[in-house]
Amino acid sequence: MSSAPLRLVPPFTAATARQKVKVAQSLWNTRDPQKVVQAYTPNSVWRNRSLFFVGHSSIRQFLEQKWAREKSYMLRKELFTFQDNKIAVQFWYEFQDSMDTMKWKRCYGLEHWTFDAEGRMEKRMMSGNDVLIGENGNGDGRWFEGLEAEEVDGIVIPDGHCS
């Protein structure tokens, strides 16, 4: 009896939706736009905060600019809800802002994802808010300090910071 790999395509179950979220978390934590863009359809539609754009070229350019600014980036995503070909996630990431004297910040947000039949994301809608970490952004109280990307799931997100 062979165990075939779990296909992460819609319609999602609780297990496949959770796994899809963690695959995305791992992929984004590579901070490699070339790898990340492959998870999206060629004409994927994105809203990221106040920016709207479509397609691999625009996504790649956005990610290159994002990670040029957001140094020491570390992300955690958790399943919020799912139905059929849609998944909603809550996320937190920490970074040093190279456009703001390397202050430490944490972004809190939600994403809504829609997938095609092959499991590639065709729509990503993101809302997020940045807050300083520590006094004047000195980084005191960072959750992911000293962790490798695969260790972020071991951190308990404090009450009041998640649903």
Coordinates of N, CA, C and O in Angstrom, one line a residue:
M1 N 0.9 -1.2 0.0 CA 0.0 0.0 0.0 C 0.9 1.2 0.0 O 1.7 1.4 0.9
S2 N 0.7 2.1 -1.0 CA 1.5 3.3 -1.1 C 0.8 4.5 -0.5 O -0.5 4.5 -0.6
S3 N 1.5 5.4 0.0 CA 0.8 6.6 0.5 C 1.1 7.8 -0.5 O 2.2 8.3 -0.5
A4 N 0.2 8.1 -1.3 CA 0.4 9.2 -2.3 C 0.4 10.5 -1.6 O -0.3 10.6 -0.5
P5 N 1.1 11.5 -2.1 CA 1.1 12.8 -1.4 C -0.3 13.4 -1.5 O -1.0 13.2 -2.4
L6 N -0.6 14.1 -0.4 CA -1.9 14.8 -0.3 C -2.0 15.9 -1.4 O -1.1 16.7 -1.4
R7 N -3.0 15.9 -2.2 CA -3.2 16.9 -3.2 C -3.9 18.1 -2.6 O -4.9 18.0 -2.0
L8 N -3.3 19.3 -2.7 CA -3.8 20.5 -2.1 C -4.6 21.3 -3.1 O -4.2 22.4 -3.5
V9 N -5.7 20.7 -3.5 CA -6.6 21.4 -4.5 C -8.0 21.5 -4.0 O -8.4 20.7 -3.1
P10 N -8.8 22.4 -4.4 CA -10.2 22.5 -4.0 C -11.0 21.3 -4.5 O -10.6 20.8 -5.5
P11 N -12.1 21.1 -3.8 CA -12.6 21.7 -2.6 C -11.7 21.3 -1.4 O -11.4 20.1 -1.3
F12 N -11.4 22.3 -0.6 CA -10.6 22.0 0.6 C -11.4 21.4 1.7 O -12.5 21.7 1.9
T13 N -10.6 20.6 2.5 CA -11.1 20.1 3.8 C -10.4 20.8 4.9 O -9.5 21.6 4.6
A14 N -10.7 20.6 6.1 CA -10.0 21.3 7.2 C -8.5 21.0 7.1 O -7.7 21.8 7.3
A15 N -8.2 19.7 6.9 CA -6.8 19.3 6.8 C -6.1 19.9 5.6 O -4.9 20.4 5.8
T16 N -6.7 19.8 4.5 CA -6.0 20.4 3.3 C -5.9 21.9 3.3 O -4.9 22.5 2.9
A17 N -6.9 22.5 3.9 CA -6.8 24.0 4.0 C -5.6 24.4 5.0 O -4.9 25.3 4.7
R18 N -5.5 23.7 6.1 CA -4.4 24.0 7.0 C -3.1 23.8 6.4 O -2.2 24.5 6.5
Q19 N -3.0 22.6 5.7 CA -1.7 22.3 5.0 C -1.4 23.4 4.0 O -0.2 23.8 3.8
K20 N -2.4 23.8 3.2 CA -2.2 24.9 2.2 C -1.6 26.1 2.8 O -0.7 26.8 2.3
V21 N -2.2 26.5 4.0 CA -1.7 27.7 4.7 C -0.3 27.5 5.1 O 0.6 28.5 4.9
K22 N 0.1 26.4 5.6 CA 1.5 26.2 6.1 C 2.5 26.1 4.9 O 3.6 26.5 5.0
V23 N 2.0 25.6 3.8 CA 2.9 25.6 2.6 C 3.1 27.0 2.2 O 4.3 27.4 1.9
A24 N 2.1 27.8 2.2 CA 2.3 29.3 1.8 C 3.2 29.9 2.8 O 4.1 30.7 2.4
Q25 N 3.1 29.7 4.1 CA 3.9 30.3 5.1 C 5.4 29.9 4.8 O 6.3 30.8 4.8
S26 N 5.7 28.7 4.6 CA 7.0 28.2 4.3 C 7.6 28.9 3.0 O 8.7 29.3 3.0
L27 N 6.7 29.0 2.0 CA 7.2 29.6 0.8 C 7.5 31.0 0.9 O 8.6 31.5 0.5
W28 N 6.6 31.8 1.6 CA 6.9 33.2 1.8 C 8.1 33.4 2.7 O 8.8 34.4 2.5
N29 N 8.4 32.5 3.6 CA 9.5 32.7 4.5 C 10.9 32.5 3.8 O 11.9 32.8 4.3
T30 N 10.8 32.0 2.5 CA 12.0 31.9 1.7 C 12.5 33.2 1.2 O 13.6 33.4 0.9
R31 N 11.5 34.2 1.2 CA 11.7 35.5 0.6 C 12.3 35.5 -0.8 O 13.1 36.3 -1.1
D32 N 11.9 34.5 -1.5 CA 12.4 34.3 -2.9 C 11.2 34.6 -3.9 O 10.4 33.7 -4.1
P33 N 11.2 35.8 -4.5 CA 10.1 36.1 -5.4 C 9.9 35.1 -6.5 O 8.7 34.8 -6.9
Q34 N 11.0 34.5 -7.0 CA 10.9 33.6 -8.1 C 10.1 32.3 -7.7 O 9.4 31.8 -8.5
K35 N 10.4 31.9 -6.5 CA 9.7 30.7 -6.0 C 8.2 31.0 -5.6 O 7.3 30.3 -6.0
V36 N 8.0 32.1 -4.9 CA 6.7 32.5 -4.4 C 5.7 32.6 -5.6 O 4.6 32.2 -5.5
V37 N 6.1 33.3 -6.7 CA 5.2 33.6 -7.8 C 4.7 32.4 -8.4 O 3.6 32.4 -9.0
Q38 N 5.4 31.2 -8.3 CA 4.9 30.0 -8.9 C 3.7 29.4 -8.3 O 3.0 28.6 -8.9
A39 N 3.3 29.9 -7.1 CA 2.1 29.4 -6.4 C 0.9 30.1 -6.9 O -0.3 29.7 -6.5
Y40 N 1.0 31.1 -7.8 CA -0.1 31.9 -8.3 C -0.3 31.7 -9.8 O 0.6 31.3 -10.5
T41 N -1.6 31.8 -10.2 CA -1.9 31.7 -11.6 C -1.2 32.9 -12.4 O -0.9 33.9 -11.8
P42 N -1.0 32.7 -13.7 CA -0.3 33.8 -14.4 C -1.0 35.1 -14.4 O -0.4 36.2 -14.5
N43 N -2.3 35.1 -14.2 CA -3.1 36.3 -14.2 C -3.7 36.6 -12.8 O -4.8 37.2 -12.7
S44 N -3.1 36.1 -11.8 CA -3.5 36.2 -10.4 C -3.8 37.7 -10.1 O -3.0 38.6 -10.4
V45 N -4.9 38.0 -9.4 CA -5.3 39.3 -9.0 C -5.0 39.5 -7.6 O -5.4 38.7 -6.7
W46 N -4.3 40.6 -7.3 CA -3.9 40.9 -5.9 C -4.3 42.3 -5.5 O -4.4 43.3 -6.2
R47 N -4.7 42.3 -4.2 CA -4.8 43.6 -3.5 C -3.9 43.4 -2.2 O -4.1 42.5 -1.5
N48 N -2.9 44.3 -2.1 CA -2.1 44.3 -0.9 C -2.2 45.6 -0.3 O -1.6 46.6 -0.8
R49 N -2.9 45.7 0.8 CA -3.2 47.0 1.5 C -3.9 47.9 0.4 O -5.0 47.6 0.0
S50 N -3.2 49.0 0.0 CA -3.8 49.9 -0.9 C -3.4 49.7 -2.4 O -3.7 50.5 -3.3
L51 N -2.6 48.7 -2.6 CA -2.1 48.4 -4.0 C -2.9 47.3 -4.7 O -3.3 46.3 -4.1
F52 N -3.2 47.5 -6.0 CA -3.9 46.6 -6.8 C -3.1 46.2 -8.0 O -2.6 47.1 -8.7
F53 N -2.9 44.9 -8.3 CA -2.1 44.6 -9.5 C -2.5 43.2 -9.9 O -3.1 42.4 -9.2
V54 N -2.0 42.8 -11.1 CA -2.4 41.5 -11.7 C -1.1 40.9 -12.4 O -0.4 41.6 -13.1
G55 N -1.0 39.6 -12.2 CA 0.0 38.8 -13.0 C 1.4 38.6 -12.3 O 1.8 39.3 -11.5
H56 N 2.0 37.6 -12.8 CA 3.3 37.2 -12.3 C 4.4 38.3 -12.3 O 5.1 38.5 -11.3
S57 N 4.5 39.1 -13.4 CA 5.5 40.1 -13.4 C 5.3 41.2 -12.3 O 6.2 41.6 -11.6
S58 N 4.0 41.6 -12.1 CA 3.7 42.6 -11.1 C 3.9 42.0 -9.7 O 4.4 42.7 -8.8
I59 N 3.5 40.7 -9.5 CA 3.7 40.1 -8.2 C 5.2 40.0 -7.9 O 5.6 40.3 -6.8
R60 N 6.0 39.5 -8.9 CA 7.4 39.4 -8.6 C 8.0 40.8 -8.3 O 8.8 40.9 -7.3
Q61 N 7.7 41.8 -9.0 CA 8.2 43.2 -8.7 C 7.8 43.6 -7.3 O 8.6 44.2 -6.6
F62 N 6.5 43.4 -7.0 CA 6.0 43.8 -5.7 C 6.9 43.1 -4.6 O 7.3 43.7 -3.6
L63 N 7.1 41.8 -4.7 CA 7.8 41.0 -3.7 C 9.2 41.4 -3.6 O 9.8 41.5 -2.5
E64 N 9.9 41.7 -4.7 CA 11.2 42.2 -4.7 C 11.3 43.5 -3.9 O 12.2 43.7 -3.1
Q65 N 10.4 44.4 -4.1 CA 10.4 45.7 -3.4 C 10.1 45.5 -2.0 O 10.7 46.1 -1.1
K66 N 9.1 44.6 -1.7 CA 8.7 44.3 -0.3 C 9.9 43.9 0.5 O 10.2 44.4 1.6
W67 N 10.6 42.8 0.0 CA 11.7 42.3 0.8 C 13.0 43.1 0.7 O 13.9 42.9 1.6
A68 N 13.1 44.0 -0.2 CA 14.2 45.0 -0.1 C 14.0 45.9 1.0 O 14.9 46.4 1.7
R69 N 12.7 46.2 1.4 CA 12.4 47.1 2.5 C 12.3 46.3 3.8 O 12.8 46.8 4.8
E70 N 11.7 45.2 3.8 CA 11.4 44.4 5.0 C 12.5 43.4 5.3 O 12.5 42.3 4.8
K71 N 13.5 43.9 6.0 CA 14.7 43.0 6.4 C 14.3 42.2 7.6 O 13.4 42.5 8.4
S72 N 15.0 41.1 7.7 CA 14.8 40.1 8.9 C 13.4 39.6 8.9 O 12.9 39.4 10.0
Y73 N 12.8 39.5 7.8 CA 11.3 39.1 7.7 C 11.1 37.7 8.2 O 11.8 36.8 7.9
M74 N 10.1 37.6 9.0 CA 9.7 36.2 9.6 C 8.2 36.2 9.7 O 7.6 37.1 10.4
L75 N 7.5 35.3 9.1 CA 6.0 35.2 8.9 C 5.4 34.0 9.6 O 6.0 32.9 9.5
R76 N 4.2 34.2 10.1 CA 3.4 33.1 10.6 C 2.0 33.3 10.1 O 1.5 34.4 10.2
K77 N 1.4 32.2 9.5 CA 0.1 32.2 9.0 C -0.7 31.2 9.7 O -0.2 30.1 10.0
E78 N -2.0 31.4 10.0 CA -2.9 30.4 10.6 C -4.2 30.5 9.8 O -4.7 31.5 9.4
L79 N -4.8 29.3 9.6 CA -6.1 29.1 9.0 C -7.1 29.9 9.8 O -7.2 29.7 11.0
F80 N -7.9 30.7 9.2 CA -9.0 31.4 9.8 C -10.3 30.7 9.5 O -11.1 30.3 10.4
T81 N -10.6 30.5 8.2 CA -11.8 29.7 7.8 C -11.6 29.3 6.3 O -10.6 29.7 5.7
F82 N -12.4 28.4 5.8 CA -12.3 28.0 4.4 C -13.7 27.5 3.9 O -14.6 27.2 4.7
Q83 N -13.9 27.5 2.6 CA -15.1 26.9 2.0 C -14.8 26.7 0.5 O -14.3 27.6 -0.2
D84 N -15.0 25.5 0.1 CA -14.8 25.1 -1.3 C -13.4 25.5 -1.8 O -12.4 24.9 -1.4
N85 N -13.3 26.5 -2.7 CA -12.0 26.9 -3.2 C -11.4 28.2 -2.6 O -10.6 28.9 -3.2
K86 N -11.9 28.5 -1.4 CA -11.5 29.8 -0.7 C -10.9 29.5 0.6 O -11.4 28.6 1.3
I87 N -9.9 30.2 1.0 CA -9.3 30.1 2.3 C -9.1 31.5 2.8 O -8.6 32.4 2.1
A88 N -9.3 31.7 4.1 CA -9.0 33.0 4.8 C -8.0 32.7 5.9 O -8.1 31.7 6.6
V89 N -7.0 33.5 6.0 CA -5.9 33.3 7.0 C -5.7 34.6 7.8 O -6.0 35.7 7.3
Q90 N -5.3 34.4 9.0 CA -4.7 35.5 9.8 C -3.2 35.3 9.8 O -2.7 34.2 9.7
F91 N -2.5 36.4 9.9 CA -1.1 36.3 9.8 C -0.4 37.4 10.7 O -1.0 38.4 11.0
W92 N 0.8 37.2 11.0 CA 1.7 38.1 11.7 C 3.1 38.0 11.1 O 3.5 36.8 10.9
Y93 N 3.7 39.1 10.9 CA 5.1 39.0 10.5 C 5.9 40.1 11.1 O 5.3 41.2 11.4
E94 N 7.1 39.8 11.4 CA 8.0 40.8 12.0 C 9.1 41.2 11.0 O 9.5 40.3 10.2
F95 N 9.6 42.4 11.0 CA 10.6 42.8 10.1 C 11.3 44.1 10.6 O 10.7 44.8 11.4
Q96 N 12.5 44.4 10.0 CA 13.1 45.6 10.3 C 12.9 46.5 9.0 O 13.1 46.1 7.9
D97 N 12.4 47.7 9.2 CA 12.0 48.6 8.1 C 13.2 49.4 7.7 O 13.6 50.3 8.3
S98 N 13.7 49.0 6.5 CA 14.9 49.7 6.0 C 14.5 51.2 5.5 O 15.4 52.0 5.3
M99 N 13.3 51.5 5.4 CA 12.8 52.8 5.0 C 12.5 53.7 6.3 O 12.1 54.8 6.2
D100 N 12.7 53.1 7.5 CA 12.4 53.8 8.7 C 13.5 53.5 9.8 O 13.2 52.9 10.8
T101 N 14.7 53.8 9.4 CA 15.9 53.6 10.3 C 15.9 52.2 11.0 O 16.4 52.1 12.1
M102 N 15.5 51.2 10.2 CA 15.6 49.8 10.7 C 14.8 49.5 11.9 O 15.1 48.6 12.7
K103 N 13.8 50.3 12.2 CA 12.9 50.0 13.3 C 12.2 48.6 13.1 O 11.8 48.2 12.0
W104 N 12.0 47.9 14.2 CA 11.3 46.7 14.2 C 9.8 46.9 14.2 O 9.3 47.7 15.0
K105 N 9.1 46.2 13.3 CA 7.7 46.3 13.2 C 7.1 44.9 13.1 O 7.7 44.0 12.7
R106 N 5.8 44.9 13.5 CA 5.0 43.6 13.3 C 3.8 44.0 12.5 O 3.1 45.0 12.8
C107 N 3.5 43.2 11.5 CA 2.3 43.4 10.7 C 1.3 42.4 11.1 O 1.6 41.2 11.3
Y108 N 0.0 42.9 11.4 CA -1.1 42.0 11.7 C -2.1 42.1 10.6 O -2.3 43.2 10.1
G109 N -2.6 41.0 10.1 CA -3.5 41.1 9.0 C -4.3 39.8 8.7 O -4.2 38.8 9.4
L110 N -5.1 40.0 7.7 CA -6.0 38.9 7.2 C -5.8 38.9 5.7 O -5.6 39.9 5.0
E111 N -5.9 37.7 5.1 CA -5.8 37.5 3.7 C -7.0 36.6 3.3 O -7.4 35.7 4.1
H112 N -7.6 36.9 2.1 CA -8.6 36.0 1.5 C -8.1 35.5 0.2 O -7.6 36.3 -0.6
W113 N -8.1 34.2 0.1 CA -7.5 33.5 -1.1 C -8.6 32.8 -1.9 O -9.4 32.1 -1.3
T114 N -8.4 32.8 -3.2 CA -9.3 32.0 -4.1 C -8.4 31.2 -5.0 O -7.4 31.8 -5.6
F115 N -8.7 29.9 -5.2 CA -7.8 29.0 -5.9 C -8.5 28.5 -7.2 O -9.7 28.3 -7.2
D116 N -7.7 28.2 -8.2 CA -8.2 27.5 -9.4 C -8.3 26.0 -9.1 O -7.9 25.5 -8.0
A117 N -8.7 25.3 -10.1 CA -8.9 23.8 -9.9 C -7.6 23.1 -9.7 O -7.6 22.0 -9.1
E118 N -6.4 23.7 -10.1 CA -5.1 23.0 -10.0 C -4.5 23.4 -8.6 O -3.4 22.9 -8.3
G119 N -5.1 24.2 -7.8 CA -4.6 24.6 -6.5 C -3.7 25.8 -6.5 O -3.1 26.1 -5.5
R120 N -3.6 26.5 -7.6 CA -2.8 27.8 -7.7 C -3.8 28.9 -7.3 O -4.9 29.0 -7.7
M121 N -3.2 29.9 -6.6 CA -4.0 31.0 -6.2 C -4.3 32.0 -7.3 O -3.4 32.4 -8.0
E122 N -5.6 32.2 -7.5 CA -6.0 33.2 -8.6 C -6.4 34.5 -8.1 O -6.5 35.5 -8.8
K123 N -6.5 34.6 -6.8 CA -6.9 35.9 -6.1 C -6.4 35.9 -4.7 O -6.5 35.0 -4.0
R124 N -5.7 37.1 -4.4 CA -5.2 37.3 -3.0 C -5.6 38.7 -2.6 O -5.1 39.7 -3.2
M125 N -6.4 38.8 -1.6 CA -6.8 40.1 -1.0 C -6.2 40.2 0.4 O -6.5 39.3 1.3
M126 N -5.3 41.2 0.7 CA -4.6 41.3 1.9 C -4.9 42.6 2.6 O -4.9 43.7 1.9
S127 N -5.2 42.6 3.9 CA -5.3 43.8 4.7 C -4.4 43.6 5.9 O -4.4 42.6 6.5
G128 N -3.6 44.6 6.2 CA -2.7 44.5 7.3 C -2.3 45.9 7.9 O -2.5 46.9 7.2
N129 N -1.9 45.8 9.1 CA -1.5 47.0 9.8 C -0.2 46.8 10.5 O 0.0 45.7 11.1
D130 N 0.7 47.8 10.4 CA 2.0 47.7 11.1 C 2.0 48.4 12.4 O 1.5 49.5 12.5
V131 N 2.7 47.8 13.4 CA 2.9 48.4 14.7 C 4.4 48.3 15.1 O 5.0 47.3 14.7
L132 N 4.9 49.3 15.8 CA 6.3 49.2 16.3 C 6.4 48.1 17.3 O 5.5 47.9 18.1
I133 N 7.5 47.4 17.3 CA 7.8 46.4 18.3 C 8.8 47.0 19.3 O 9.9 47.4 18.9
G134 N 8.4 47.2 20.6 CA 9.3 47.8 21.6 C 9.3 49.3 21.5 O 8.7 49.9 20.6
E135 N 9.9 49.9 22.5 CA 10.0 51.3 22.6 C 10.7 51.9 21.3 O 11.8 51.5 21.0
N136 N 10.0 52.7 20.6 CA 10.5 53.3 19.4 C 11.0 52.3 18.4 O 11.9 52.6 17.6
G137 N 10.4 51.1 18.4 CA 10.8 50.1 17.4 C 12.2 49.5 17.7 O 12.8 48.9 16.7
N138 N 12.6 49.4 18.9 CA 13.9 48.8 19.3 C 13.8 47.3 19.2 O 14.9 46.6 19.4
G139 N 12.7 46.7 19.0 CA 12.6 45.2 18.9 C 12.3 44.4 20.2 O 12.1 43.2 20.2
D140 N 12.3 45.1 21.3 CA 12.0 44.4 22.6 C 10.6 43.8 22.5 O 9.6 44.5 22.1
G141 N 10.5 42.5 22.8 CA 9.2 41.8 22.8 C 8.9 41.1 21.4 O 7.8 40.7 21.2
R142 N 10.0 41.0 20.6 CA 9.8 40.2 19.4 C 9.4 38.8 19.7 O 9.9 38.2 20.6
W143 N 8.4 38.3 18.9 CA 8.0 36.9 19.1 C 9.0 35.9 18.4 O 9.2 34.8 18.9
F144 N 9.5 36.3 17.2 CA 10.2 35.3 16.4 C 11.7 35.5 16.5 O 12.5 35.0 15.7
E145 N 12.2 36.2 17.5 CA 13.6 36.5 17.7 C 14.4 35.3 17.8 O 14.1 34.4 18.6
G146 N 15.4 35.2 16.9 CA 16.4 34.0 17.0 C 15.8 32.7 16.4 O 16.5 31.7 16.5
L147 N 14.6 32.7 15.8 CA 14.0 31.5 15.3 C 14.3 31.3 13.8 O 14.5 32.3 13.1
E148 N 14.4 30.1 13.4 CA 14.4 29.7 12.0 C 12.9 29.7 11.5 O 12.0 29.5 12.3
A149 N 12.7 29.8 10.2 CA 11.4 29.9 9.7 C 10.5 28.7 10.1 O 9.3 28.8 10.4
E150 N 11.1 27.5 10.2 CA 10.3 26.3 10.5 C 10.0 26.3 12.0 O 9.2 25.4 12.4
E151 N 10.5 27.2 12.8 CA 10.2 27.2 14.2 C 9.0 28.1 14.6 O 8.6 28.1 15.8
V152 N 8.5 29.0 13.7 CA 7.6 30.0 14.1 C 6.3 29.4 14.6 O 5.6 30.0 15.4
D153 N 5.9 28.2 14.2 CA 4.7 27.6 14.6 C 4.7 27.2 16.1 O 3.7 26.9 16.7
G154 N 5.9 27.1 16.7 CA 6.0 26.7 18.1 C 5.8 27.9 19.0 O 5.7 27.7 20.3
I155 N 5.7 29.1 18.5 CA 5.4 30.3 19.4 C 3.9 30.4 19.6 O 3.1 30.3 18.7
V156 N 3.6 30.6 20.9 CA 2.2 30.9 21.3 C 1.9 32.4 21.1 O 2.6 33.2 21.6
I157 N 1.0 32.7 20.2 CA 0.6 34.1 19.9 C -0.2 34.5 21.2 O -1.2 33.9 21.5
P158 N 0.3 35.6 21.8 CA -0.4 36.1 23.1 C -1.9 36.4 22.9 O -2.3 36.8 21.8
D159 N -2.6 36.2 23.9 CA -4.1 36.6 23.9 C -4.2 38.0 23.5 O -3.4 38.9 23.8
G160 N -5.2 38.3 22.7 CA -5.5 39.6 22.3 C -4.8 39.9 20.9 O -5.0 41.0 20.3
H161 N -4.0 39.0 20.5 CA -3.3 39.2 19.2 C -3.8 38.3 18.1 O -3.3 38.3 17.0
C162 N -4.8 37.5 18.4 CA -5.4 36.6 17.4 C -6.8 36.3 17.8 O -7.3 36.6 18.9
S163 N -7.5 35.6 16.9 CA -8.9 35.3 17.1 C -9.0 34.0 17.9 O -8.1 33.2 18.0

